[in-house]
PDB file of C-alpha atoms and ligand atoms in Angstrom:
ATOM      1  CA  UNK A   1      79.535 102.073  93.938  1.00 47.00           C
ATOM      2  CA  UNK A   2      76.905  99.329  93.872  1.00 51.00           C
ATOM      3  CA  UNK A   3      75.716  96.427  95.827  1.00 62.00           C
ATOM      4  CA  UNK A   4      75.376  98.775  99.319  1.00 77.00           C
ATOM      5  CA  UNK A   5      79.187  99.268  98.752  1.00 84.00           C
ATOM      6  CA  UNK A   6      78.448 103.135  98.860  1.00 92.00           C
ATOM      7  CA  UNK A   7      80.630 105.146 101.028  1.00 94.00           C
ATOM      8  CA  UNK A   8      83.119 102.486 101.510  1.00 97.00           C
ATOM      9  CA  UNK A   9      86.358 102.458 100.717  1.00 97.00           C
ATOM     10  CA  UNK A  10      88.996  99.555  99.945  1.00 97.00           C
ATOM     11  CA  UNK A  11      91.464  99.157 102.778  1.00 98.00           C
ATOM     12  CA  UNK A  12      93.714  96.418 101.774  1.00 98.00           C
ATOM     13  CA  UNK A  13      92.832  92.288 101.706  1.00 98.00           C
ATOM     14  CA  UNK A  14      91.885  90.163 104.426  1.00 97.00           C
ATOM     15  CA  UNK A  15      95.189  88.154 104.728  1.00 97.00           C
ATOM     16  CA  UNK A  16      97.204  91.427 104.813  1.00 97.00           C
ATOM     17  CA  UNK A  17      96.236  91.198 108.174  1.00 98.00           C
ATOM     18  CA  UNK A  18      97.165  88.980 111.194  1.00 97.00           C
ATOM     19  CA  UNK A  19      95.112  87.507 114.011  1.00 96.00           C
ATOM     20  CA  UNK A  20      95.147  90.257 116.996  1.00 95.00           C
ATOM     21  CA  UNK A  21      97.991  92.292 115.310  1.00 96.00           C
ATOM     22  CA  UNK A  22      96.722  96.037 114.461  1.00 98.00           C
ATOM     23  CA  UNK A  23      97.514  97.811 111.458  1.00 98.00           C
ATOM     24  CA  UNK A  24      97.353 101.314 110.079  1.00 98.00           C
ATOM     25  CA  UNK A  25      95.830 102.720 107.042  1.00 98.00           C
ATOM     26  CA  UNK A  26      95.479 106.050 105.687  1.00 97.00           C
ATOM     27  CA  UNK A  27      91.439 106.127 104.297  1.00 96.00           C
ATOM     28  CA  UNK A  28      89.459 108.886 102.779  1.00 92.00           C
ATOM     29  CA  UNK A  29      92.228 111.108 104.482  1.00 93.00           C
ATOM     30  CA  UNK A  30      91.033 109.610 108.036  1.00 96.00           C
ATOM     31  CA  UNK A  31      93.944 107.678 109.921  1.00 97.00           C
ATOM     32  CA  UNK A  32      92.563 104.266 111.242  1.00 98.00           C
ATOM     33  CA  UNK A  33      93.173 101.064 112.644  1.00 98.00           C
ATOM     34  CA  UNK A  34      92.460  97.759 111.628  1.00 98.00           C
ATOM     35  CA  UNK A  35      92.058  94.399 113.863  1.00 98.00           C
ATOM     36  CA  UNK A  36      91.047  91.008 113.208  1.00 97.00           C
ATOM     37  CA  UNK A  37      89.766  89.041 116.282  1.00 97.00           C
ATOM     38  CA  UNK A  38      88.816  85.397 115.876  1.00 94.00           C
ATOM     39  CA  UNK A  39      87.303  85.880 112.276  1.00 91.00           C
ATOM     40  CA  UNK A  40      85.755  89.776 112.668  1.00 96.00           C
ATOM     41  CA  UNK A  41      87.570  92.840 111.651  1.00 98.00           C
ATOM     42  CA  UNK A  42      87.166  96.226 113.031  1.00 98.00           C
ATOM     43  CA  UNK A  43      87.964  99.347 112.006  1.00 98.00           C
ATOM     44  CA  UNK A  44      88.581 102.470 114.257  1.00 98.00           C
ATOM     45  CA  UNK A  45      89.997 105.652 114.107  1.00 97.00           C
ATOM     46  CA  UNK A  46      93.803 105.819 115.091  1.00 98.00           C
ATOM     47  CA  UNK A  47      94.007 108.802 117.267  1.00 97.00           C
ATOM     48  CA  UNK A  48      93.828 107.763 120.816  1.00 97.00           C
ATOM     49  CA  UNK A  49      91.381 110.595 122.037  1.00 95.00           C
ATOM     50  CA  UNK A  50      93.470 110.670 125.696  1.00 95.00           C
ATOM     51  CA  UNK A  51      96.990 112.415 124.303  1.00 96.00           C
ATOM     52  CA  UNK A  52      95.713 112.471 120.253  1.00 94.00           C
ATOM     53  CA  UNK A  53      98.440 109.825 120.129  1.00 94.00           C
ATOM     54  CA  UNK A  54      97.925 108.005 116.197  1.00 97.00           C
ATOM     55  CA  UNK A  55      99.137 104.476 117.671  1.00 98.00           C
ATOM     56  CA  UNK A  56      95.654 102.936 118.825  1.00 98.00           C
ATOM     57  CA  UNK A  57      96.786 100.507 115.861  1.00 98.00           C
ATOM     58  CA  UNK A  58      99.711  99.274 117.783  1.00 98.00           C
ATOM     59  CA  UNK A  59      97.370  98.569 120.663  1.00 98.00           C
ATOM     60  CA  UNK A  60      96.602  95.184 122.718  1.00 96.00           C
ATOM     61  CA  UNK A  61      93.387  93.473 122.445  1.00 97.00           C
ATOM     62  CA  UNK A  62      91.856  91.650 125.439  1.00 94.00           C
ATOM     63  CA  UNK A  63      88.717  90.381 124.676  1.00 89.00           C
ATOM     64  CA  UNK A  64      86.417  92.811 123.012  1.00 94.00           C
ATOM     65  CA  UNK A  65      88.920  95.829 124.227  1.00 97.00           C
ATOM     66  CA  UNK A  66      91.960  97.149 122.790  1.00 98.00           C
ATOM     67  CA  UNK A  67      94.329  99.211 125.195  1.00 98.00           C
ATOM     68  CA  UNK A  68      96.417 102.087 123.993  1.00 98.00           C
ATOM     69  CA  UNK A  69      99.540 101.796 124.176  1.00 97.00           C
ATOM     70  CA  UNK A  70     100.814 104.972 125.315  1.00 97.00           C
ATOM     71  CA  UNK A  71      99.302 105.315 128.506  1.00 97.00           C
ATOM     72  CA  UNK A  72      96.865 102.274 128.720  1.00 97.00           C
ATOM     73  CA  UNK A  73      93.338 103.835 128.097  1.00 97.00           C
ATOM     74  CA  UNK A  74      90.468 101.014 126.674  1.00 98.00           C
ATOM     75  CA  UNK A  75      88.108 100.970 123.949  1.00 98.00           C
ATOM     76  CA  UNK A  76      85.850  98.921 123.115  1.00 98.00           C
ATOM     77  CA  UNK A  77      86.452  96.996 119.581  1.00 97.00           C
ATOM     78  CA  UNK A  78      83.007  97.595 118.499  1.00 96.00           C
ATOM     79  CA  UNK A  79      81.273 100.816 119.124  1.00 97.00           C
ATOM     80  CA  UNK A  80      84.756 102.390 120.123  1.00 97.00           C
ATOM     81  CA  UNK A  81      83.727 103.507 123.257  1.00 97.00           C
ATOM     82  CA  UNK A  82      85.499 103.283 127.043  1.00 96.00           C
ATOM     83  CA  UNK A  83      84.030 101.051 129.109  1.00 94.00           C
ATOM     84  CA  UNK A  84      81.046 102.345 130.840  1.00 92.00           C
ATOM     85  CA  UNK A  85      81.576 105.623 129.439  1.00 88.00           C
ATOM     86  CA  UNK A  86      79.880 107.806 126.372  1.00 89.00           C
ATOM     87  CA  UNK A  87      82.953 109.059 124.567  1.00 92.00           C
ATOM     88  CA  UNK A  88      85.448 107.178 122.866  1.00 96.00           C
ATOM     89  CA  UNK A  89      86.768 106.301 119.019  1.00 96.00           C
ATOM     90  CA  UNK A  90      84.908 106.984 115.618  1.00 96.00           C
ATOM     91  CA  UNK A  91      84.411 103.393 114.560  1.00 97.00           C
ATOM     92  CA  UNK A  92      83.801 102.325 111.071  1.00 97.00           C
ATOM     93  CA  UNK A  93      81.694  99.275 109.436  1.00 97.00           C
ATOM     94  CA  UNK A  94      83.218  97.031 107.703  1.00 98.00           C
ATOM     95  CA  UNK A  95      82.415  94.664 104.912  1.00 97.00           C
ATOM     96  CA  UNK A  96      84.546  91.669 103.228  1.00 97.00           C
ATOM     97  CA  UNK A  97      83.748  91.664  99.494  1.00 96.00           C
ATOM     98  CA  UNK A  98      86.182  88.821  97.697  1.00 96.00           C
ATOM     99  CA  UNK A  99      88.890  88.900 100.279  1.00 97.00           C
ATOM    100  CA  UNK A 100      88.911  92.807 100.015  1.00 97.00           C
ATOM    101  CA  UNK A 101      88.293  94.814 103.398  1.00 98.00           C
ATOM    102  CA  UNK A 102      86.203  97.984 103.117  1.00 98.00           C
ATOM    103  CA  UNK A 103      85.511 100.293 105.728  1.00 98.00           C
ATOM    104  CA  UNK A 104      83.105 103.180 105.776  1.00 97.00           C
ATOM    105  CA  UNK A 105      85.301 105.924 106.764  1.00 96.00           C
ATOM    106  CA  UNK A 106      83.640 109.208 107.443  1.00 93.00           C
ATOM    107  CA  UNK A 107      85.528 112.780 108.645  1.00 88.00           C
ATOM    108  CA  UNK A 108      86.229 112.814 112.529  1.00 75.00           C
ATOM    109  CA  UNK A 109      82.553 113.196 113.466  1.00 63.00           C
ATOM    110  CA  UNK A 110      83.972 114.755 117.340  1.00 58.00           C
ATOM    111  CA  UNK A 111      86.654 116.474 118.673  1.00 59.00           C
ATOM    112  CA  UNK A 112      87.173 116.089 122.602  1.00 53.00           C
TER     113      UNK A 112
HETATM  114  S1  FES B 201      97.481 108.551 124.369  1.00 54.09           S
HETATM  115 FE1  FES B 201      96.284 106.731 124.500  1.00 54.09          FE
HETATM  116  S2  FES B 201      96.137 106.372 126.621  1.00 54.09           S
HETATM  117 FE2  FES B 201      97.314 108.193 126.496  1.00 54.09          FE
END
């Protein structure tokens, strides 16, 4: 691809997806989840790294975090990590080229 589209991939378009509501997408063969909060999307990987549970998606967002839904663990919307701490989600950048969302989705870089 051109126009520093490389190594992204097309997700889905910007209205599939709802203010603060989570959804999942399958991409590059990496399981993710997308928000959108107040006009910004994010992209992170869907495996909770607590219990490996592939529902971070389903998640609540307060503020800048969104909280797991299994057993409440945070993460931080944009660099994916817990608060205060080192480890956390793969997170993915994102770009909004004619009301198409593309993520750069890379292999699970760690394994915890
Ligand atoms: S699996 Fe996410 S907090 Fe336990």
């Amino acid at each position: 691809m051109t126009n520093g589209t490389e190594g992204f991939f097309k997700v889905c378009r910007e209205s599939d997806l709802k203010e603060k509501a989570g959804r999942r997408f399958i991409v590059n063969d990496v399981d993710i989840a997308l928000f959108k909060v107040e006009g910004n999307i994010y992209a992170l990987n869907n495996m909770c790294i607590h219990q490996k549970a592939a529902i971070i998606y389903d998640g609540f967002i307060e503020e800048n975090l969104i909280t797991c839904p299994a057993h409440g663990w945070q993460f931080d919307l944009k660099t994916g990590k817990v608060p205060g701490g080192v480890k956390g989600l793969d997170v993915y950048e994102v770009k909004i080229i004619d009301g198409n969302v593309y993520a750069k989705v890379y292999p699970k870089k760690f394994e915890w």
